[in-house]
Amino acid sequence: MSILRINGGRALNGEVRIQGAKNSVLPIMAASILAEGVSIIHNCPRLADVDVSARILEHLGCKVSRDGESVCIDSSGMIRSDIPDALMREMRSSVVFLGAILARTGEARLSLPGGCELGPRPIDLHIAALRELGAEIDDNGGKIVCKAKRLKGCRLHLAKPSVGATENAMLAACRSSGTTVITNPAKEPEIWDLQAYLIKLGVSISGAGSSIITVESMPTKNHVEHTVISDRIVAATYLSAVASAGGSIRLTDVNPEHLSTAIDVLNEMGCEIEADREKGIITARKEKRLKAVKPVITSPYPGFPTDTQPPVMAACLKAQGTTVFVENIFENRYRHVEELKRLGAEIKTEGKTAIICGVDRLHGAELQSTDLRGGAALCVAALGAEGISEISGLHHIDRGYDKIENALQALGADIRRTSGA
Ligand code: EPZ
């Protein structure tokens, strides 16, 4: 079992290009089956979750090939409408295939999705949206069987701005007759990127990023190319790393607007972060001790993203004062806290709230990743801890970070992936 060995307590200094967005490329790969043709997706990161999506597409009968940062999907040969349980269990975003398979074939059979264990992750909003569009869905005992002779456009209100449910509704609406209006959709940049891809497929769709998304027609193209936006959560993770370890770094190929709330919090803590939207560059420097800031409260985009809560928490473990986090999106997203305490952090959690009392120093420790962003948070904290830390459970981190050790080495970190023997 491989581990990451980090020799922390040293300032960072370097530059890294930010990878394509995991949470953008996954729904776009699912959407590629809506058109019976070829989609070439550029800026596609090398991630375990991308590999799982490719295996799902191949199981369905599509051809998938990769050439460097580009993935080519030919969905013309699609013959199946089921996803094996083992593949469903690998990641949460497997559920977004539901709307696309149903839209393409008129039926879909899959089981409940897997993914990070962040508390209950129901799919009731996905099911409700597809039923509104005319699907007959039997979802008992973890198996989901959907049938829809034809989907009919309608007004769809999402009780919560769920990212996945918004994506499923958009994809199913693309092959529905008539117009679909989705109210209270998620507004994340990845929703906008999915819309941009669907427009290239010839779908008449608008409103992503606003409170109303309207879908008016079906795909008409069968050969598209699309470049995925950069990963705002990965960018926020590496900014958290320099906040934790100190030094000066530069991120390229990034859209600062997509992580403005994380930048604001880190700036307020005492990092000096400058962003150039035109050039797609963020520079960050941290020299003096950080200071605690007002409570960090997670909320749907454009609020403070739940995915940046773990790395930003890791960045403030040595900040002067007490920092409070309130996690409003997931019920159990503090699983990294017990691991951070092994480094000497002082953290108390109570329900949605975590209270971090800044300490003067952290020391290296053996750490176990609990989930994707929790694992990244351990890397961030270990970089600011004096001495050697060893982090296991890398399969969590590899789901969302394209060779995290290479990126952190480019930023000047003393980090290696070893066999752990
Ligand atoms: C997406 O998950 C992201 N994953 C998550 O990123 C991200 O944390 C989350 O959106 C919130 O931004 C992908 O895009 C692959 P939700 P998703 O549906 O779609 C509740 C990462 O680290 N809910 O917006 O599963 C749900 O329980 C991952 O990259 C229902 O109640 O999130 C949660 O409390 C982690 N019923 C809230 O809504 C439903 O049917 C937000 O969930 C669906 C969701």
PDB file of C-alpha atoms in Angstrom, residues 141-333:
ATOM      1  CA  GLY A 141     -33.659  -1.806  -1.688  1.00  0.00           C
ATOM      2  CA  GLY A 142     -30.923   0.099  -3.365  1.00  0.00           C
ATOM      3  CA  LYS A 143     -31.802  -1.030  -6.894  1.00  0.00           C
ATOM      4  CA  ILE A 144     -33.185   1.686  -9.178  1.00  0.00           C
ATOM      5  CA  VAL A 145     -35.190   0.646 -12.238  1.00  0.00           C
ATOM      6  CA  CYS A 146     -36.377   3.471 -14.499  1.00  0.00           C
ATOM      7  CA  LYS A 147     -38.574   3.407 -17.558  1.00  0.00           C
ATOM      8  CA  ALA A 148     -39.697   6.291 -19.721  1.00  0.00           C
ATOM      9  CA  LYS A 149     -41.286   5.637 -23.085  1.00  0.00           C
ATOM     10  CA  ARG A 150     -40.880   9.337 -23.586  1.00  0.00           C
ATOM     11  CA  LEU A 151     -39.844  12.184 -21.324  1.00  0.00           C
ATOM     12  CA  LYS A 152     -41.970  15.314 -21.373  1.00  0.00           C
ATOM     13  CA  GLY A 153     -40.637  18.773 -20.582  1.00  0.00           C
ATOM     14  CA  CYS A 154     -42.105  20.474 -17.469  1.00  0.00           C
ATOM     15  CA  ARG A 155     -41.438  22.995 -14.716  1.00  0.00           C
ATOM     16  CA  LEU A 156     -39.096  21.361 -12.188  1.00  0.00           C
ATOM     17  CA  HIS A 157     -38.435  22.835  -8.743  1.00  0.00           C
ATOM     18  CA  LEU A 158     -35.516  21.396  -6.776  1.00  0.00           C
ATOM     19  CA  ALA A 159     -36.191  21.448  -3.038  1.00  0.00           C
ATOM     20  CA  LYS A 160     -32.418  21.933  -2.519  1.00  0.00           C
ATOM     21  CA  PRO A 161     -29.889  23.287  -5.045  1.00  0.00           C
ATOM     22  CA  SER A 162     -28.359  19.809  -5.401  1.00  0.00           C
ATOM     23  CA  VAL A 163     -25.456  19.670  -7.873  1.00  0.00           C
ATOM     24  CA  GLY A 164     -26.096  16.078  -8.924  1.00  0.00           C
ATOM     25  CA  ALA A 165     -29.869  16.433  -9.112  1.00  0.00           C
ATOM     26  CA  THR A 166     -29.471  19.575 -11.259  1.00  0.00           C
ATOM     27  CA  GLU A 167     -27.169  17.668 -13.612  1.00  0.00           C
ATOM     28  CA  ASN A 168     -29.525  14.675 -13.843  1.00  0.00           C
ATOM     29  CA  ALA A 169     -32.485  16.969 -14.567  1.00  0.00           C
ATOM     30  CA  MET A 170     -30.528  18.864 -17.255  1.00  0.00           C
ATOM     31  CA  LEU A 171     -29.462  15.647 -18.997  1.00  0.00           C
ATOM     32  CA  ALA A 172     -32.896  14.011 -18.920  1.00  0.00           C
ATOM     33  CA  ALA A 173     -34.507  17.273 -20.116  1.00  0.00           C
ATOM     34  CA  CYS A 174     -32.201  17.282 -23.159  1.00  0.00           C
ATOM     35  CA  ARG A 175     -34.152  14.385 -24.657  1.00  0.00           C
ATOM     36  CA  SER A 176     -37.601  15.426 -23.421  1.00  0.00           C
ATOM     37  CA  SER A 177     -40.289  16.773 -25.736  1.00  0.00           C
ATOM     38  CA  GLY A 178     -41.156  20.408 -25.081  1.00  0.00           C
ATOM     39  CA  THR A 179     -39.476  22.859 -22.715  1.00  0.00           C
ATOM     40  CA  THR A 180     -38.149  22.137 -19.222  1.00  0.00           C
ATOM     41  CA  VAL A 181     -37.655  24.935 -16.694  1.00  0.00           C
ATOM     42  CA  ILE A 182     -35.554  24.008 -13.642  1.00  0.00           C
ATOM     43  CA  THR A 183     -35.939  26.359 -10.660  1.00  0.00           C
ATOM     44  CA  ASN A 184     -33.622  26.475  -7.639  1.00  0.00           C
ATOM     45  CA  PRO A 185     -30.820  24.671  -9.511  1.00  0.00           C
ATOM     46  CA  ALA A 186     -27.243  24.447  -8.252  1.00  0.00           C
ATOM     47  CA  LYS A 187     -25.184  27.412  -9.498  1.00  0.00           C
ATOM     48  CA  GLU A 188     -21.692  25.887  -9.326  1.00  0.00           C
ATOM     49  CA  PRO A 189     -19.271  26.694 -12.204  1.00  0.00           C
ATOM     50  CA  GLU A 190     -19.375  22.980 -13.123  1.00  0.00           C
ATOM     51  CA  ILE A 191     -23.096  23.381 -13.944  1.00  0.00           C
ATOM     52  CA  TRP A 192     -22.163  26.224 -16.300  1.00  0.00           C
ATOM     53  CA  ASP A 193     -19.492  24.021 -17.903  1.00  0.00           C
ATOM     54  CA  LEU A 194     -21.992  21.193 -18.428  1.00  0.00           C
ATOM     55  CA  GLN A 195     -24.343  23.695 -20.108  1.00  0.00           C
ATOM     56  CA  ALA A 196     -21.492  24.902 -22.345  1.00  0.00           C
ATOM     57  CA  TYR A 197     -20.862  21.296 -23.447  1.00  0.00           C
ATOM     58  CA  LEU A 198     -24.589  20.662 -24.083  1.00  0.00           C
ATOM     59  CA  ILE A 199     -24.797  23.818 -26.215  1.00  0.00           C
ATOM     60  CA  LYS A 200     -21.954  22.393 -28.356  1.00  0.00           C
ATOM     61  CA  LEU A 201     -24.086  19.252 -28.734  1.00  0.00           C
ATOM     62  CA  GLY A 202     -26.729  21.511 -30.261  1.00  0.00           C
ATOM     63  CA  VAL A 203     -29.015  21.607 -27.212  1.00  0.00           C
ATOM     64  CA  SER A 204     -30.912  24.865 -26.691  1.00  0.00           C
ATOM     65  CA  ILE A 205     -30.207  25.446 -22.992  1.00  0.00           C
ATOM     66  CA  SER A 206     -29.616  28.611 -20.938  1.00  0.00           C
ATOM     67  CA  GLY A 207     -29.519  29.969 -17.397  1.00  0.00           C
ATOM     68  CA  ALA A 208     -26.775  27.876 -15.773  1.00  0.00           C
ATOM     69  CA  GLY A 209     -25.367  29.863 -12.844  1.00  0.00           C
ATOM     70  CA  SER A 210     -28.691  31.649 -12.331  1.00  0.00           C
ATOM     71  CA  SER A 211     -31.871  30.616 -10.470  1.00  0.00           C
ATOM     72  CA  ILE A 212     -33.589  29.257 -13.573  1.00  0.00           C
ATOM     73  CA  ILE A 213     -32.241  26.833 -16.195  1.00  0.00           C
ATOM     74  CA  THR A 214     -34.304  26.390 -19.367  1.00  0.00           C
ATOM     75  CA  VAL A 215     -33.896  23.429 -21.736  1.00  0.00           C
ATOM     76  CA  GLU A 216     -35.748  23.708 -25.012  1.00  0.00           C
ATOM     77  CA  SER A 217     -34.411  21.196 -27.479  1.00  0.00           C
ATOM     78  CA  MET A 218     -32.448  18.033 -28.086  1.00  0.00           C
ATOM     79  CA  PRO A 219     -28.850  17.403 -29.207  1.00  0.00           C
ATOM     80  CA  THR A 220     -28.319  17.794 -32.953  1.00  0.00           C
ATOM     81  CA  LYS A 221     -24.565  17.364 -33.304  1.00  0.00           C
ATOM     82  CA  ASN A 222     -22.621  14.131 -33.307  1.00  0.00           C
ATOM     83  CA  HIS A 223     -19.069  15.430 -33.122  1.00  0.00           C
ATOM     84  CA  VAL A 224     -18.009  17.952 -30.458  1.00  0.00           C
ATOM     85  CA  GLU A 225     -14.849  19.069 -28.719  1.00  0.00           C
ATOM     86  CA  HIS A 226     -14.879  20.695 -25.297  1.00  0.00           C
ATOM     87  CA  THR A 227     -12.223  21.958 -22.896  1.00  0.00           C
ATOM     88  CA  VAL A 228     -13.107  21.472 -19.238  1.00  0.00           C
ATOM     89  CA  ILE A 229     -12.759  24.379 -16.782  1.00  0.00           C
ATOM     90  CA  SER A 230      -9.983  24.281 -14.187  1.00  0.00           C
ATOM     91  CA  ASP A 231     -10.533  22.690 -10.798  1.00  0.00           C
ATOM     92  CA  ARG A 232     -11.373  25.410  -8.266  1.00  0.00           C
ATOM     93  CA  ILE A 233     -11.202  22.983  -5.310  1.00  0.00           C
ATOM     94  CA  VAL A 234      -7.721  21.774  -6.252  1.00  0.00           C
ATOM     95  CA  ALA A 235      -6.622  25.420  -6.613  1.00  0.00           C
ATOM     96  CA  ALA A 236      -8.034  26.256  -3.173  1.00  0.00           C
ATOM     97  CA  THR A 237      -6.220  23.207  -1.777  1.00  0.00           C
ATOM     98  CA  TYR A 238      -2.821  24.411  -3.031  1.00  0.00           C
ATOM     99  CA  LEU A 239      -3.476  27.942  -1.742  1.00  0.00           C
ATOM    100  CA  SER A 240      -4.250  26.330   1.627  1.00  0.00           C
ATOM    101  CA  ALA A 241      -0.905  24.526   1.395  1.00  0.00           C
ATOM    102  CA  VAL A 242       1.107  27.764   1.218  1.00  0.00           C
ATOM    103  CA  ALA A 243      -1.089  29.224   3.968  1.00  0.00           C
ATOM    104  CA  SER A 244      -0.126  26.232   6.103  1.00  0.00           C
ATOM    105  CA  ALA A 245       3.588  25.953   5.257  1.00  0.00           C
ATOM    106  CA  GLY A 246       4.463  29.549   4.341  1.00  0.00           C
ATOM    107  CA  GLY A 247       6.413  30.688   1.284  1.00  0.00           C
ATOM    108  CA  SER A 248       5.374  31.978  -2.104  1.00  0.00           C
ATOM    109  CA  ILE A 249       3.602  30.101  -4.936  1.00  0.00           C
ATOM    110  CA  ARG A 250       1.984  30.742  -8.276  1.00  0.00           C
ATOM    111  CA  LEU A 251      -0.973  28.845  -9.769  1.00  0.00           C
ATOM    112  CA  THR A 252      -1.582  28.986 -13.520  1.00  0.00           C
ATOM    113  CA  ASP A 253      -4.480  28.018 -15.803  1.00  0.00           C
ATOM    114  CA  VAL A 254      -7.012  28.833 -13.077  1.00  0.00           C
ATOM    115  CA  ASN A 255     -10.141  31.014 -12.880  1.00  0.00           C
ATOM    116  CA  PRO A 256      -9.833  33.032  -9.628  1.00  0.00           C
ATOM    117  CA  GLU A 257     -13.516  34.007  -9.762  1.00  0.00           C
ATOM    118  CA  HIS A 258     -14.483  30.368  -9.160  1.00  0.00           C
ATOM    119  CA  LEU A 259     -12.741  30.274  -5.772  1.00  0.00           C
ATOM    120  CA  SER A 260     -13.224  33.872  -4.625  1.00  0.00           C
ATOM    121  CA  THR A 261     -14.728  32.898  -1.250  1.00  0.00           C
ATOM    122  CA  ALA A 262     -11.736  30.694  -0.374  1.00  0.00           C
ATOM    123  CA  ILE A 263      -9.348  33.442  -1.546  1.00  0.00           C
ATOM    124  CA  ASP A 264     -11.191  36.004   0.616  1.00  0.00           C
ATOM    125  CA  VAL A 265     -10.927  33.821   3.749  1.00  0.00           C
ATOM    126  CA  LEU A 266      -7.211  33.060   3.214  1.00  0.00           C
ATOM    127  CA  ASN A 267      -6.505  36.737   2.508  1.00  0.00           C
ATOM    128  CA  GLU A 268      -8.315  37.705   5.703  1.00  0.00           C
ATOM    129  CA  MET A 269      -6.205  35.143   7.606  1.00  0.00           C
ATOM    130  CA  GLY A 270      -3.084  36.977   6.444  1.00  0.00           C
ATOM    131  CA  CYS A 271      -2.086  35.329   3.186  1.00  0.00           C
ATOM    132  CA  GLU A 272      -1.273  37.852   0.458  1.00  0.00           C
ATOM    133  CA  ILE A 273      -3.178  36.486  -2.532  1.00  0.00           C
ATOM    134  CA  GLU A 274      -3.311  38.276  -5.864  1.00  0.00           C
ATOM    135  CA  ALA A 275      -5.417  37.103  -8.785  1.00  0.00           C
ATOM    136  CA  ASP A 276      -5.203  37.967 -12.482  1.00  0.00           C
ATOM    137  CA  ARG A 277      -8.443  36.776 -14.128  1.00  0.00           C
ATOM    138  CA  GLU A 278      -7.275  37.644 -17.652  1.00  0.00           C
ATOM    139  CA  LYS A 279      -4.052  35.663 -17.376  1.00  0.00           C
ATOM    140  CA  GLY A 280      -5.608  32.887 -15.267  1.00  0.00           C
ATOM    141  CA  ILE A 281      -2.963  33.285 -12.566  1.00  0.00           C
ATOM    142  CA  ILE A 282      -3.102  33.389  -8.756  1.00  0.00           C
ATOM    143  CA  THR A 283      -0.044  34.242  -6.661  1.00  0.00           C
ATOM    144  CA  ALA A 284       0.018  33.638  -2.907  1.00  0.00           C
ATOM    145  CA  ARG A 285       2.568  34.494  -0.275  1.00  0.00           C
ATOM    146  CA  LYS A 286       2.582  33.831   3.461  1.00  0.00           C
ATOM    147  CA  GLU A 287       5.356  35.080   5.688  1.00  0.00           C
ATOM    148  CA  LYS A 288       3.991  35.950   9.104  1.00  0.00           C
ATOM    149  CA  ARG A 289       1.744  33.900  11.394  1.00  0.00           C
ATOM    150  CA  LEU A 290      -1.878  33.711  10.243  1.00  0.00           C
ATOM    151  CA  LYS A 291      -4.654  35.078  12.405  1.00  0.00           C
ATOM    152  CA  ALA A 292      -8.067  33.588  13.099  1.00  0.00           C
ATOM    153  CA  VAL A 293     -10.987  34.983  11.083  1.00  0.00           C
ATOM    154  CA  LYS A 294     -14.750  35.260  11.519  1.00  0.00           C
ATOM    155  CA  PRO A 295     -16.699  31.961  11.283  1.00  0.00           C
ATOM    156  CA  VAL A 296     -16.292  30.056   8.005  1.00  0.00           C
ATOM    157  CA  ILE A 297     -19.782  28.875   7.027  1.00  0.00           C
ATOM    158  CA  THR A 298     -20.286  26.500   4.083  1.00  0.00           C
ATOM    159  CA  SER A 299     -23.211  27.015   1.709  1.00  0.00           C
ATOM    160  CA  PRO A 300     -24.160  26.277  -1.899  1.00  0.00           C
ATOM    161  CA  TYR A 301     -22.281  28.235  -4.594  1.00  0.00           C
ATOM    162  CA  PRO A 302     -21.539  31.141  -4.663  1.00  0.00           C
ATOM    163  CA  GLY A 303     -21.142  30.623  -0.897  1.00  0.00           C
ATOM    164  CA  PHE A 304     -18.067  29.098   0.758  1.00  0.00           C
ATOM    165  CA  PRO A 305     -17.759  25.613  -0.817  1.00  0.00           C
ATOM    166  CA  THR A 306     -18.060  22.589   1.459  1.00  0.00           C
ATOM    167  CA  ASP A 307     -15.220  20.959  -0.514  1.00  0.00           C
ATOM    168  CA  THR A 308     -12.748  23.635   0.586  1.00  0.00           C
ATOM    169  CA  GLN A 309     -13.690  23.341   4.282  1.00  0.00           C
ATOM    170  CA  PRO A 310     -11.175  20.538   5.030  1.00  0.00           C
ATOM    171  CA  PRO A 311      -8.093  22.110   3.360  1.00  0.00           C
ATOM    172  CA  VAL A 312      -8.834  25.623   4.667  1.00  0.00           C
ATOM    173  CA  MET A 313      -9.318  24.160   8.168  1.00  0.00           C
ATOM    174  CA  ALA A 314      -5.911  22.492   7.818  1.00  0.00           C
ATOM    175  CA  ALA A 315      -4.413  25.873   6.894  1.00  0.00           C
ATOM    176  CA  CYS A 316      -5.600  27.582  10.080  1.00  0.00           C
ATOM    177  CA  LEU A 317      -4.407  25.064  12.693  1.00  0.00           C
ATOM    178  CA  LYS A 318      -1.530  27.389  13.731  1.00  0.00           C
ATOM    179  CA  ALA A 319      -3.411  30.681  13.205  1.00  0.00           C
ATOM    180  CA  GLN A 320      -3.367  33.010  16.204  1.00  0.00           C
ATOM    181  CA  GLY A 321      -6.756  32.813  17.916  1.00  0.00           C
ATOM    182  CA  THR A 322      -9.831  30.624  17.474  1.00  0.00           C
ATOM    183  CA  THR A 323     -11.432  29.838  14.118  1.00  0.00           C
ATOM    184  CA  VAL A 324     -14.994  28.471  13.877  1.00  0.00           C
ATOM    185  CA  PHE A 325     -16.280  26.387  10.960  1.00  0.00           C
ATOM    186  CA  VAL A 326     -19.953  25.611  10.322  1.00  0.00           C
ATOM    187  CA  GLU A 327     -20.557  22.751   7.840  1.00  0.00           C
ATOM    188  CA  ASN A 328     -24.075  23.122   6.461  1.00  0.00           C
ATOM    189  CA  ILE A 329     -23.982  20.835   3.426  1.00  0.00           C
ATOM    190  CA  PHE A 330     -22.967  17.400   4.709  1.00  0.00           C
ATOM    191  CA  GLU A 331     -23.759  15.874   8.097  1.00  0.00           C
ATOM    192  CA  ASN A 332     -20.458  14.110   8.619  1.00  0.00           C
ATOM    193  CA  ARG A 333     -17.704  16.107   7.000  1.00  0.00           C
TER     194      ARG A 333
END
